């Protein structure tokens, strides 16, 4: 087939109507029925997908076209933050501020838990839920507290849904949350780089870039990732207005989220909400690079271990017992 | 280059209206909407199912994935199970391509396009199953290299995007080109399709290997973290793909009156005889390793086959699959499959369903049970998930029907086949 043939065709084609076999067929009964069938089918399709028409209301053009966090300039970011603030104002009637504290140069965060002190009271989970504007419908939190029988590290013997007074004499308690791995499998598998590790060791998610494939959830060995199966619902008066873009702002439906060591607090020198809430003082947080920090004292003076060390994820989250 | 064919002067006339590829495709599509009552009924039913699926998916997008029964514990379910299985069906078509092109099996050459068309429909289904599994489908553009941010080569999912779309394009090109040449009565120019065929053979293997790597690369999921996963995928794919094609042959024969030669059928049965045995051997190897050694990492396998701490939702499924696998392998190995077409169809159906369970729910769900913190949360697909999945199957079957009708139309317009084979038993 050459261009000449084509040109020839257009000029000398005896029956151009035959080029469109569906539209220009002779008007037989069959053609009429086909046309009617096609029209009916299209109408039915339009009706079938009508629930999708709610999307343009929820997703603005700006949000649809928004670039990856790392590609936003400072002015872009200000626009995005302003948009998110006004959307929250409209939707929930709450005035919030969205901040974006950068990692502090030279700081690398670590967390440790004293398993001899933790008594499984769950105050950390509750504080996490409130601080991070979690969906209230489910008792969502970034922390799960495992109740384990004394004498074993076998998680299969554990239970996270215990409902009795704590502590039980024959049990000990192990809170698990994001381990902020040095070699995080969730970052490796994300197909769109919606999650990455920041310089201070915190693995974050751009909630406006995540496509919701949940591959990171499959890859994480610590069950640290959560998916927003529906639009989070929080009573307006319970919303924490102090929000970070990469941390505790109200997450959109259909995207992943995770523990971020409360970076909107910790990068400003405060402590994570779960640590402040812990009544037993089992939690130790700080800068691994600072020799004077509490966390370094623990690492140097206690026999610490990490979970699932054999997987090579290299957590920055440590456990120890008083001995 | 064009072969002289004096039977159909209108087509060979340079002034014939259908002289360009797009026009040919358009004409084919028009022809593919013609048929008897049975055809219209079939398409009507499929359209209805597809619409139900479209509606269920729209509700899911609007209200969130909460309408599925997936949880943070079992975060992939029926959609990804079907996706994994359909990748196998798509790869299975290569078992016709290899004999046709590698061993110059002429009879297979005449029908190889059927396998490639099945691959097109199956890949389309795969892409749809991934799309409906996304929490934010409107952000799919983040996955497009250049516009989005493509985590290549680190993420196995980006590899999968590449190999699946590549395989789709390869097969679209090969099928379209061969049909068009057939229609024009020309012998296909080897330079235009043979290199693509060679690539597609390796590519078919790669789509299933990469899909297996998607799972077996995850250290935190011991059930998937096995080197045997990719070979097992391939073995069951080369059972399920040819089994479906054999069923398809029978359907084409019954519904369209097109008789497929016995040669390709025999070859496909012989291929299944080998691959079904290899598949069983690998299942046994894995079950042995899991259960003889014991220990914590076998919890998922115990959950799948025996139930764990009183939870046993998948046990009936997997034993059905095992029974189907063993029975169909026995039937395929017996001479009955050559003698009685009903036995053959039954064996194919069992092999297909067996692989669907084993590579679908039997592979994906136990990967999540128990969870990485060893909690047991069970999963049964919701009605929404069944509706959406049925809808995608309907779209796949519609696509396959239309493609096959295009093939039949072209071959009945131009019964003298290319590749110098007279094939007197081709449709008239």
XYZ file of C-alpha atoms in Angstrom:
751
model
C 0.000 0.000 0.000
C 1.501 3.293 -1.081
C 0.418 6.861 -0.725
C -0.491 6.870 -4.391
C -2.891 4.060 -3.879
C -4.513 6.014 -1.151
C -4.879 9.131 -3.200
C -6.237 7.064 -6.030
C -8.705 5.488 -3.746
C -10.175 8.716 -2.521
C -10.673 10.119 -5.983
C -11.884 7.127 -7.872
C -13.660 5.130 -5.250
C -16.901 4.197 -6.894
C -18.882 3.669 -3.715
C -17.534 5.703 -0.847
C -20.546 4.705 1.180
C -19.109 1.216 1.570
C -16.296 2.618 3.673
C -18.520 2.886 6.686
C -20.035 -0.525 6.969
C -22.121 0.203 10.015
C -23.401 3.695 9.332
C -23.850 3.546 5.606
C -25.255 0.116 5.119
C -28.411 0.028 3.079
C -31.330 0.733 5.363
C -32.453 -2.809 5.910
C -34.341 -3.984 8.922
C -31.144 -5.524 10.278
C -29.269 -2.212 10.070
C -32.106 -0.419 11.766
C -32.140 -3.001 14.548
C -28.358 -2.733 14.922
C -28.584 1.042 15.206
C -31.379 0.741 17.743
C -29.385 -1.854 19.682
C -26.269 0.320 19.684
C -28.243 3.348 20.871
C -29.916 1.326 23.600
C -26.571 -0.135 24.660
C -24.967 3.292 24.893
C -27.865 4.633 26.916
C -27.687 1.663 29.257
C -23.932 2.161 29.642
C -24.436 5.825 30.496
C -26.955 4.838 33.155
C -24.729 2.047 34.490
C -21.737 4.302 35.105
C -23.811 7.222 36.443
C -22.373 6.839 39.987
C -19.091 8.082 38.497
C -20.625 11.520 37.913
C -19.989 12.340 41.543
C -16.251 12.322 40.894
C -15.897 15.758 39.275
C -17.406 17.237 42.464
C -14.845 15.502 44.653
C -11.783 15.743 42.425
C -10.999 19.192 41.065
C -9.015 19.673 37.873
C -6.143 21.075 39.925
C -6.072 17.981 42.081
C -6.280 15.649 39.074
C -3.350 17.358 37.386
C -1.265 17.872 40.543
C 2.346 16.766 40.128
C 4.381 14.574 42.453
C 5.398 16.279 45.705
C 9.045 16.354 44.674
C 8.208 18.165 41.450
C 6.265 20.942 43.141
C 8.031 24.273 43.480
C 7.606 26.281 46.674
C 4.906 28.428 45.082
C 3.156 25.298 43.750
C 3.179 23.901 47.264
C 1.682 27.071 48.739
C -1.140 26.878 46.172
C -1.746 23.189 46.916
C -1.756 23.756 50.666
C -4.142 26.700 50.305
C -6.451 24.589 48.178
C -6.444 21.750 50.704
C -7.084 24.179 53.550
C -10.046 25.760 51.805
C -11.439 22.359 50.794
C -11.353 21.208 54.407
C -12.996 24.480 55.429
C -15.795 23.916 52.910
C -16.294 20.245 53.583
C -15.959 20.097 57.339
C -16.201 23.711 58.427
C -12.873 23.506 60.218
C -9.999 25.943 59.905
C -6.759 24.045 59.544
C -3.196 24.920 58.663
C -1.075 22.660 56.509
C 2.622 22.836 57.189
C 5.504 21.126 55.482
C 8.451 20.957 57.890
C 11.554 19.654 56.067
C 13.906 17.082 57.603
C 16.379 18.667 60.023
C 19.871 18.353 58.468
C 22.013 15.753 60.182
C 19.168 14.220 62.153
C 18.139 10.569 61.768
C 15.267 9.415 63.925
C 15.069 6.184 65.865
C 12.481 4.742 68.189
C 12.790 2.112 70.910
C 10.275 0.342 73.101
C 10.926 -1.114 76.529
C 8.964 -4.356 76.507
C 9.421 -4.720 80.260
C 7.481 -1.510 80.802
C 4.776 -1.734 78.124
C 1.606 -3.100 79.723
C -0.633 -3.150 76.677
C -2.986 -0.388 77.811
C -3.352 0.959 74.258
C -3.015 4.669 75.118
C -0.523 5.002 72.254
C -3.061 3.681 69.735
C -5.708 6.087 70.943
C -3.351 9.067 70.847
C -2.248 8.091 67.328
C -5.844 7.903 66.183
C -6.588 11.416 67.463
C -3.321 13.094 66.526
C -3.339 11.759 62.985
C -6.986 12.409 62.085
C -7.803 8.779 61.518
C -11.150 7.589 60.286
C -13.321 7.281 63.386
C -15.634 4.605 61.954
C -12.969 1.957 62.403
C -10.599 2.077 65.348
C -7.799 2.963 62.977
C -4.310 3.575 64.273
C -0.787 3.169 62.953
C 0.029 1.043 66.000
C -0.983 -2.523 66.757
C -0.197 -3.919 70.202
C 0.497 -7.651 70.218
C -0.247 -9.579 73.386
C 2.209 -12.480 73.568
C 2.537 -15.350 76.053
C 5.714 -15.098 78.088
C 8.398 -17.391 76.785
C 7.873 -16.958 73.071
C 8.570 -14.526 70.261
C 6.257 -16.467 67.968
C 3.767 -13.895 66.733
C 1.390 -16.659 65.782
C 0.809 -17.150 69.505
C -0.022 -13.452 69.798
C -3.235 -11.503 69.694
C -3.962 -7.872 68.830
C -7.663 -7.861 69.598
C -7.577 -8.716 73.289
C -10.392 -7.279 75.344
C -9.601 -7.733 79.024
C -7.784 -5.899 81.809
C -4.074 -5.408 81.325
C -1.454 -6.455 82.105
C -2.112 -10.188 82.333
C 0.428 -12.026 84.455
C 1.439 -14.607 81.859
C 1.634 -12.139 78.987
C 3.861 -9.420 77.656
C 3.010 -6.673 75.157
C 4.712 -5.651 71.942
C 3.542 -2.550 70.050
C 4.270 -2.718 66.323
C 4.148 0.271 64.005
C 6.114 1.437 60.977
C 9.715 0.390 61.503
C 11.012 3.172 59.188
C 13.323 0.618 57.560
C 16.646 1.592 56.072
C 15.860 -0.776 53.234
C 12.090 -0.368 52.996
C 10.337 -2.946 50.772
C 7.313 -0.646 50.435
C 9.429 2.016 48.724
C 11.031 -0.524 46.391
C 7.740 -1.891 45.124
C 5.737 1.325 44.662
C 5.206 1.619 40.895
C 4.787 5.414 40.894
C 7.264 6.526 43.603
C 4.369 7.737 45.731
C 6.305 6.663 48.822
C 9.910 7.383 49.650
C 12.409 7.679 52.477
C 13.281 11.151 53.712
C 16.759 12.145 54.879
C 15.837 11.841 58.550
C 14.865 8.191 57.969
C 11.089 8.680 57.850
C 9.242 6.886 55.073
C 6.440 9.115 53.793
C 3.547 8.906 51.312
C 2.309 11.593 48.930
C -1.420 11.015 49.405
C -2.119 12.996 46.246
C 0.094 10.819 44.065
C -0.700 7.297 45.351
C -2.826 5.297 42.898
C -4.057 2.863 45.523
C -2.648 -0.404 44.138
C -1.740 -1.610 47.667
C 1.459 -3.312 46.509
C 3.254 -1.631 49.454
C 0.737 -3.146 51.816
C 1.542 -6.586 50.392
C 5.279 -5.921 50.629
C 5.481 -4.595 54.208
C 6.529 -7.358 56.644
C 5.265 -5.371 59.659
C 1.671 -4.707 58.644
C 2.496 -1.024 58.971
C 0.564 0.273 55.999
C -3.097 1.216 55.965
C -5.444 1.766 53.069
C -8.328 4.231 53.064
C -11.090 1.881 52.024
C -13.542 4.792 52.242
C -13.551 8.540 52.819
C -12.355 9.025 56.435
C -15.047 10.474 58.676
C -14.075 12.583 61.668
C -16.408 14.802 63.679
C -15.470 18.435 62.982
C -14.743 19.212 66.626
C -12.301 16.307 66.843
C -10.151 17.294 63.881
C -6.568 18.131 64.740
C -6.026 21.421 62.869
C -2.222 21.244 63.077
C -1.558 19.236 59.931
C 1.473 18.292 57.843
C 1.185 17.699 54.102
C 3.130 14.442 54.351
C 1.785 13.396 57.722
C -1.518 13.828 59.507
C -3.767 15.757 57.136
C -7.079 14.060 56.410
C -6.313 11.409 53.833
C -8.242 11.056 50.573
C -10.272 7.922 49.903
C -8.506 5.152 48.002
C -4.918 5.947 49.014
C -2.301 4.466 51.339
C -1.100 5.952 54.598
C 1.333 4.985 57.342
C 3.099 6.038 60.540
C 5.435 8.985 59.935
C 6.824 9.410 63.469
C 4.470 12.434 63.716
C 6.890 14.399 61.549
C 4.836 17.599 61.846
C 5.719 17.449 65.577
C 9.111 15.780 65.690
C 10.699 17.924 62.994
C 9.761 20.902 65.150
C 11.418 19.475 68.223
C 8.379 17.905 69.844
C 7.834 14.224 70.590
C 5.545 11.750 68.804
C 1.970 11.670 70.121
C 2.206 7.984 71.035
C 5.230 8.640 73.247
C 3.583 11.550 75.043
C 0.512 9.433 75.676
C 2.347 6.387 77.019
C 1.648 6.201 80.782
C 4.431 3.701 81.520
C 7.358 5.463 79.872
C 8.073 2.472 77.671
C 8.779 4.617 74.640
C 12.088 6.264 73.751
C 12.484 8.518 70.730
C 15.342 10.597 69.421
C 18.155 11.385 67.037
C 20.364 8.389 66.296
C 23.135 10.736 65.163
C 23.231 12.589 68.481
C 25.493 10.712 70.954
C 23.744 12.435 73.874
C 20.224 11.392 72.874
C 18.069 9.026 74.923
C 17.744 6.639 72.020
C 21.514 6.339 71.747
C 21.776 5.671 75.468
C 19.319 2.771 75.005
C 21.204 1.386 72.027
C 24.493 1.511 73.924
C 23.306 0.213 77.300
C 20.506 -2.237 76.528
C 20.416 -5.477 74.583
C 18.224 -4.318 71.738
C 16.766 -6.305 68.888
C 14.704 -5.578 65.794
C 11.772 -7.479 64.318
C 12.307 -9.904 61.426
C 15.973 -9.012 61.164
C 16.470 -11.886 58.718
C 14.477 -10.036 56.056
C 17.175 -7.392 55.740
C 14.830 -4.432 56.124
C 17.089 -2.795 58.744
C 14.489 -1.118 60.941
C 15.149 2.104 62.867
C 12.713 0.757 65.443
C 14.171 -1.180 68.362
C 12.908 -3.356 71.198
C 14.564 -4.167 74.514
C 13.863 -5.605 77.944
C 15.072 -4.251 81.277
C 17.384 -6.802 82.729
C 4.685 -9.152 -3.912
C 0.957 -9.744 -4.059
C -0.042 -13.194 -5.176
C -2.158 -13.358 -8.234
C -5.589 -14.449 -7.235
C -8.221 -14.300 -9.888
C -11.111 -15.548 -7.835
C -11.822 -12.238 -6.202
C -11.175 -9.524 -8.742
C -12.874 -6.869 -6.683
C -10.355 -7.096 -3.868
C -7.380 -7.042 -6.178
C -8.695 -4.055 -8.023
C -6.607 -1.079 -7.017
C -9.766 0.993 -6.860
C -11.388 -1.267 -4.308
C -12.580 0.826 -1.374
C -10.897 -1.324 1.272
C -7.287 -0.645 0.499
C -5.958 0.670 3.758
C -5.479 -1.004 7.090
C -7.781 1.237 9.147
C -10.531 0.813 6.569
C -10.019 -2.926 6.640
C -10.331 -2.983 10.425
C -13.461 -0.865 10.271
C -14.950 -3.149 7.651
C -14.066 -6.209 9.747
C -15.706 -4.702 12.802
C -18.823 -4.045 10.758
C -18.841 -7.626 9.536
C -18.330 -8.864 13.061
C -21.648 -7.331 14.060
C -23.490 -9.577 11.618
C -24.718 -12.938 12.757
C -27.616 -15.178 13.523
C -30.042 -15.103 16.395
C -27.724 -17.143 18.602
C -24.929 -14.615 18.044
C -27.113 -11.656 18.946
C -28.445 -13.462 22.007
C -24.894 -14.270 23.127
C -23.741 -10.693 22.671
C -26.873 -9.359 24.364
C -26.286 -11.506 27.445
C -22.604 -10.528 27.591
C -23.496 -6.849 27.221
C -25.983 -7.151 30.056
C -23.390 -8.764 32.339
C -20.791 -6.180 31.347
C -23.223 -3.386 32.214
C -23.906 -4.898 35.621
C -20.123 -4.996 36.145
C -19.694 -1.399 34.978
C -22.375 -0.299 37.398
C -20.848 -2.197 40.325
C -17.427 -0.702 39.545
C -18.870 2.820 39.339
C -20.379 2.385 42.784
C -17.029 1.106 44.029
C -15.205 4.152 42.671
C -17.747 6.544 44.132
C -18.090 4.977 47.576
C -14.614 3.546 47.961
C -13.155 0.055 48.062
C -15.094 -0.471 51.282
C -17.779 -2.108 49.104
C -15.330 -4.954 48.488
C -14.603 -7.412 51.273
C -10.883 -6.710 51.147
C -9.217 -5.407 54.306
C -5.830 -4.121 55.422
C -5.101 -7.758 56.236
C -6.183 -9.271 52.915
C -5.509 -6.324 50.655
C -5.696 -8.170 47.323
C -8.623 -10.428 46.502
C -10.737 -11.660 43.631
C -9.540 -8.981 41.187
C -5.849 -9.754 41.514
C -6.620 -13.481 41.628
C -8.366 -13.216 38.261
C -5.610 -10.983 36.947
C -2.956 -13.551 37.813
C -4.907 -16.342 36.186
C -5.637 -14.375 33.010
C -1.951 -13.585 32.558
C -1.527 -17.354 32.359
C -4.270 -17.743 29.790
C -2.647 -15.022 27.700
C 0.722 -16.730 27.950
C -0.854 -20.109 27.148
C -1.549 -18.999 23.581
C 2.174 -19.217 22.921
C 1.830 -22.994 22.954
C 0.243 -22.611 19.513
C 2.731 -20.037 18.344
C 5.769 -22.210 19.084
C 4.690 -25.220 17.003
C 3.390 -23.000 14.225
C 6.457 -20.851 13.787
C 9.289 -22.760 15.425
C 8.446 -26.177 14.022
C 6.627 -24.995 10.886
C 3.539 -26.984 11.719
C 1.341 -25.973 8.766
C -1.965 -27.043 10.270
C -1.183 -25.071 13.395
C -0.233 -22.119 11.220
C -3.782 -21.947 9.939
C -5.272 -21.554 13.412
C -2.445 -19.901 15.352
C -4.267 -16.569 15.035
C -6.926 -17.983 17.401
C -4.312 -18.336 20.135
C -3.083 -14.830 19.513
C -6.619 -13.457 19.608
C -7.191 -15.232 22.906
C -4.043 -13.533 24.185
C -5.401 -10.117 23.140
C -8.695 -10.678 24.955
C -6.935 -12.095 28.022
C -4.496 -9.184 28.297
C -7.353 -6.736 27.948
C -8.997 -8.508 30.889
C -5.751 -8.358 32.865
C -5.506 -4.602 32.376
C -9.145 -4.174 33.390
C -8.665 -6.313 36.503
C -5.732 -4.127 37.550
C -7.715 -0.971 36.814
C -10.670 -2.021 38.973
C -8.282 -2.914 41.794
C -6.916 0.652 41.983
C -8.233 2.847 44.764
C -7.738 5.909 42.549
C -8.279 4.759 38.966
C -8.340 8.359 37.678
C -4.667 8.636 38.681
C -3.622 5.822 36.323
C -1.717 8.441 34.337
C 0.873 8.509 37.113
C 1.909 5.125 35.685
C 2.559 6.409 32.178
C 6.320 6.749 31.625
C 7.278 10.315 30.783
C 4.182 11.960 32.239
C 4.087 10.193 35.592
C 6.880 8.828 37.737
C 7.680 5.303 36.700
C 9.613 3.378 39.344
C 11.524 1.331 36.809
C 13.496 -0.937 37.163
C 12.907 -1.272 40.899
C 9.189 -2.004 41.093
C 8.048 -5.300 39.617
C 4.686 -3.711 38.951
C 6.231 -1.322 36.440
C 7.827 -4.303 34.701
C 4.415 -5.889 34.571
C 2.904 -2.775 33.026
C 5.579 -2.877 30.330
C 5.382 -6.579 29.522
C 1.579 -6.738 29.521
C 1.111 -3.724 27.278
C 3.987 -4.872 25.084
C 2.438 -8.300 24.687
C -0.883 -6.704 23.810
C 0.717 -4.554 21.101
C 2.731 -7.478 19.708
C -0.336 -9.656 19.345
C -2.480 -6.846 17.955
C 0.158 -6.276 15.296
C 0.695 -9.929 14.404
C -3.032 -10.769 14.243
C -3.953 -7.626 12.373
C -1.156 -7.941 9.848
C -1.790 -11.610 9.087
C -5.538 -11.050 8.728
C -5.046 -8.038 6.492
C -2.649 -9.899 4.200
C -5.057 -12.806 4.123
C -7.828 -10.441 3.175
C -5.761 -8.864 0.399
C -4.787 -12.314 -0.820
C -1.126 -11.512 -0.435
C 1.487 -13.695 1.145
C 2.564 -11.970 4.371
C 5.993 -10.412 4.213
C 8.027 -12.322 6.777
C 10.025 -9.233 7.705
C 6.813 -7.653 8.939
C 5.721 -10.357 11.303
C 8.333 -13.071 11.936
C 10.603 -10.910 14.137
C 7.537 -9.954 16.165
C 6.565 -13.601 16.490
C 10.019 -14.485 17.839
C 9.825 -11.628 20.301
C 6.307 -12.632 21.312
C 7.447 -16.160 22.201
C 9.939 -14.846 24.753
C 7.497 -12.142 25.730
C 4.779 -14.696 26.559
C 7.159 -16.396 28.973
C 8.130 -13.023 30.415
C 4.590 -11.852 31.173
C 4.064 -14.785 33.479
C 7.550 -14.743 34.938
C 7.302 -11.057 35.774
C 3.842 -11.556 37.261
C 5.261 -14.337 39.447
C 8.184 -12.103 40.471
C 5.583 -9.562 41.580
C 4.723 -11.949 44.411
C 7.804 -14.073 45.010
C 9.987 -10.973 45.478
C 8.227 -10.141 48.733
C 10.312 -11.398 51.655
C 7.587 -10.709 54.173
C 5.181 -13.209 52.581
C 6.686 -16.681 52.971
C 3.861 -18.360 51.043
C 4.864 -16.495 47.881
C 8.563 -16.225 48.600
C 9.504 -19.382 46.693
C 11.701 -19.773 43.654
C 9.261 -22.319 42.246
C 6.516 -19.734 41.810
C 7.422 -18.620 38.270
C 7.910 -22.160 36.904
C 4.652 -23.216 38.539
C 2.893 -20.272 36.969
C 4.179 -21.226 33.558
C 3.289 -24.905 33.910
C -0.289 -24.167 34.901
C -0.528 -21.480 32.226
C 0.440 -24.006 29.594
C -2.355 -26.238 30.861
C -5.061 -23.581 31.172
C -4.286 -21.730 27.916
C -4.373 -24.747 25.582
C -7.372 -26.184 27.494
C -9.310 -23.002 26.810
C -8.261 -23.039 23.159
C -9.504 -26.614 22.790
C -12.865 -25.564 24.234
C -12.812 -22.613 21.858
C -12.249 -24.919 18.874
C -15.346 -26.848 19.833
C -17.374 -23.641 20.240
C -16.219 -22.351 16.862
C -17.179 -25.658 15.318
C -20.627 -25.688 16.875
C -21.537 -22.024 16.700
C -19.930 -20.980 13.426
C -19.730 -24.302 11.621
C -15.994 -23.916 11.149
C -14.240 -27.242 11.515
C -10.772 -27.037 12.987
C -8.332 -29.640 11.783
C -7.471 -32.539 14.089
C -3.724 -31.879 13.889
C -3.664 -28.771 16.091
C -6.060 -30.422 18.545
C -3.838 -33.472 18.924
C -0.785 -31.315 19.394
C -2.477 -29.212 22.058
C -3.639 -32.331 23.898
C -0.101 -33.688 23.792
C 1.232 -30.407 25.160
C -1.252 -30.531 28.037
C -0.251 -34.138 28.760
C 3.260 -32.941 29.521
C 2.517 -29.609 31.191
C -0.252 -31.024 33.421
C 2.186 -33.621 34.756
C 4.903 -31.035 35.309
C 2.359 -28.842 37.084
C 1.312 -31.673 39.397
C 4.926 -32.534 40.134
C 5.639 -28.944 41.148
C 2.536 -28.760 43.343
C 3.676 -31.938 45.091
C 7.212 -30.555 45.514
C 5.901 -27.432 47.168
C 3.424 -29.200 49.374
C 6.167 -31.585 50.470
C 8.594 -28.808 51.355
C 5.924 -26.966 53.322
C 4.489 -29.843 55.298
C 7.484 -32.145 55.832
C 9.608 -29.361 57.295
C 6.894 -27.645 59.257
C 7.613 -24.479 61.218
C 6.166 -21.010 61.214
C 6.551 -20.251 57.532
C 4.119 -23.027 56.592
C 1.160 -21.336 58.297
C -0.328 -20.109 54.999
C -0.067 -23.527 53.370
C -1.666 -25.101 56.423
C -4.441 -22.509 56.244
C -4.961 -23.250 52.550
C -5.004 -27.043 52.666
C -6.086 -27.913 56.194
C -7.384 -24.768 57.837
C -5.682 -22.882 60.658
C -7.029 -22.394 64.181
C -10.538 -23.156 63.021
C -10.401 -20.909 59.965
C -10.821 -22.878 56.762
C -12.617 -20.777 54.123
C -10.234 -21.843 51.359
C -10.044 -25.555 52.167
C -12.988 -26.667 49.982
C -11.689 -24.480 47.140
C -8.200 -25.877 47.056
C -9.289 -29.509 47.352
C -11.697 -28.949 44.471
C -8.758 -27.602 42.501
C -6.563 -30.540 43.461
C -9.318 -33.003 42.479
C -9.839 -31.211 39.165
C -6.101 -31.122 38.480
C -5.648 -34.827 39.182
C -8.810 -35.908 37.361
C -8.140 -33.825 34.282
C -4.538 -34.970 34.135
C -5.763 -38.580 34.276
C -8.271 -37.926 31.506
C -5.718 -36.149 29.347
C -3.326 -39.072 29.718
C -5.993 -41.582 28.678
C -6.755 -42.178 24.999
C -10.386 -41.221 25.665
C -9.679 -37.540 25.004
C -8.849 -38.331 21.392
C -11.879 -40.515 20.916
C -14.712 -38.626 22.590
C -15.041 -34.887 22.303
C -17.217 -34.771 25.411
C -14.437 -36.286 27.505
C -12.021 -33.797 26.016
C -14.265 -30.852 26.851
C -14.796 -32.146 30.396
C -11.044 -32.586 30.883
C -10.377 -29.096 29.516
C -13.049 -27.515 31.683
C -11.695 -29.217 34.811
C -8.127 -28.251 33.991
C -9.221 -24.655 33.384
C -11.270 -24.312 36.554
C -8.590 -26.138 38.566
C -5.944 -23.673 37.406
C -8.304 -20.752 38.021
C -8.696 -21.723 41.670
C -5.076 -22.711 42.181
C -3.560 -19.634 40.541
C -6.310 -17.316 41.719
C -7.825 -17.494 45.160
C -5.561 -20.406 46.079
C -2.455 -18.305 45.494
C -3.362 -14.713 46.302
C -5.513 -15.036 49.412
C -3.343 -17.420 51.487
C -0.425 -15.038 50.866
C -2.255 -12.675 53.238
C -3.458 -15.263 55.776
C -2.093 -15.210 58.363
C -1.022 -11.573 58.029
C 2.566 -10.468 58.563
C 1.821 -10.070 62.271
C 0.185 -13.509 62.138
C -3.348 -12.356 62.603
C -5.980 -14.426 60.837
C -8.597 -12.366 59.027
C -10.519 -14.339 56.428
C -11.792 -13.061 53.122
C -14.774 -13.915 50.939
C -15.378 -11.735 47.892
C -18.339 -9.360 48.133
C -21.189 -9.306 45.638
C -19.667 -6.157 44.142
C -16.420 -7.983 43.469
C -18.246 -10.876 41.802
C -20.268 -8.457 39.665
C -17.217 -6.492 38.541
C -15.274 -9.683 37.808
C -18.173 -11.182 35.843
C -18.409 -7.921 33.911
C -14.736 -8.101 32.949
C -15.105 -11.729 31.896
C -18.043 -10.663 29.748
C -15.999 -7.878 28.147
C -13.207 -10.383 27.484
C -15.558 -12.899 25.886
C -17.173 -10.146 23.803
C -13.765 -9.039 22.578
C -12.820 -12.617 21.776
C -16.100 -13.201 19.930
C -15.625 -10.080 17.821
C -12.001 -10.986 17.033
C -12.951 -14.534 16.071
C -15.777 -13.260 13.877
C -13.291 -11.012 12.118
C -11.085 -14.032 11.539
C -13.953 -16.153 10.244
C -15.163 -13.345 7.995
C -11.747 -12.853 6.437
C -11.226 -16.550 5.909
C -14.650 -17.002 4.359
C -13.972 -14.052 2.077
C -10.576 -15.476 1.165
C -10.679 -19.219 1.699
C -7.365 -19.878 -0.069
C -4.913 -19.655 2.775
C -1.526 -18.077 2.851
C 1.600 -19.971 3.830
C 1.097 -22.111 0.716
C -1.179 -24.514 2.535
C -4.351 -25.262 0.620
C -6.215 -26.309 3.786
C -9.229 -27.642 2.022
C -11.091 -28.057 5.261
C -11.133 -24.371 5.987
C -14.423 -22.511 6.232
C -16.204 -21.888 3.013
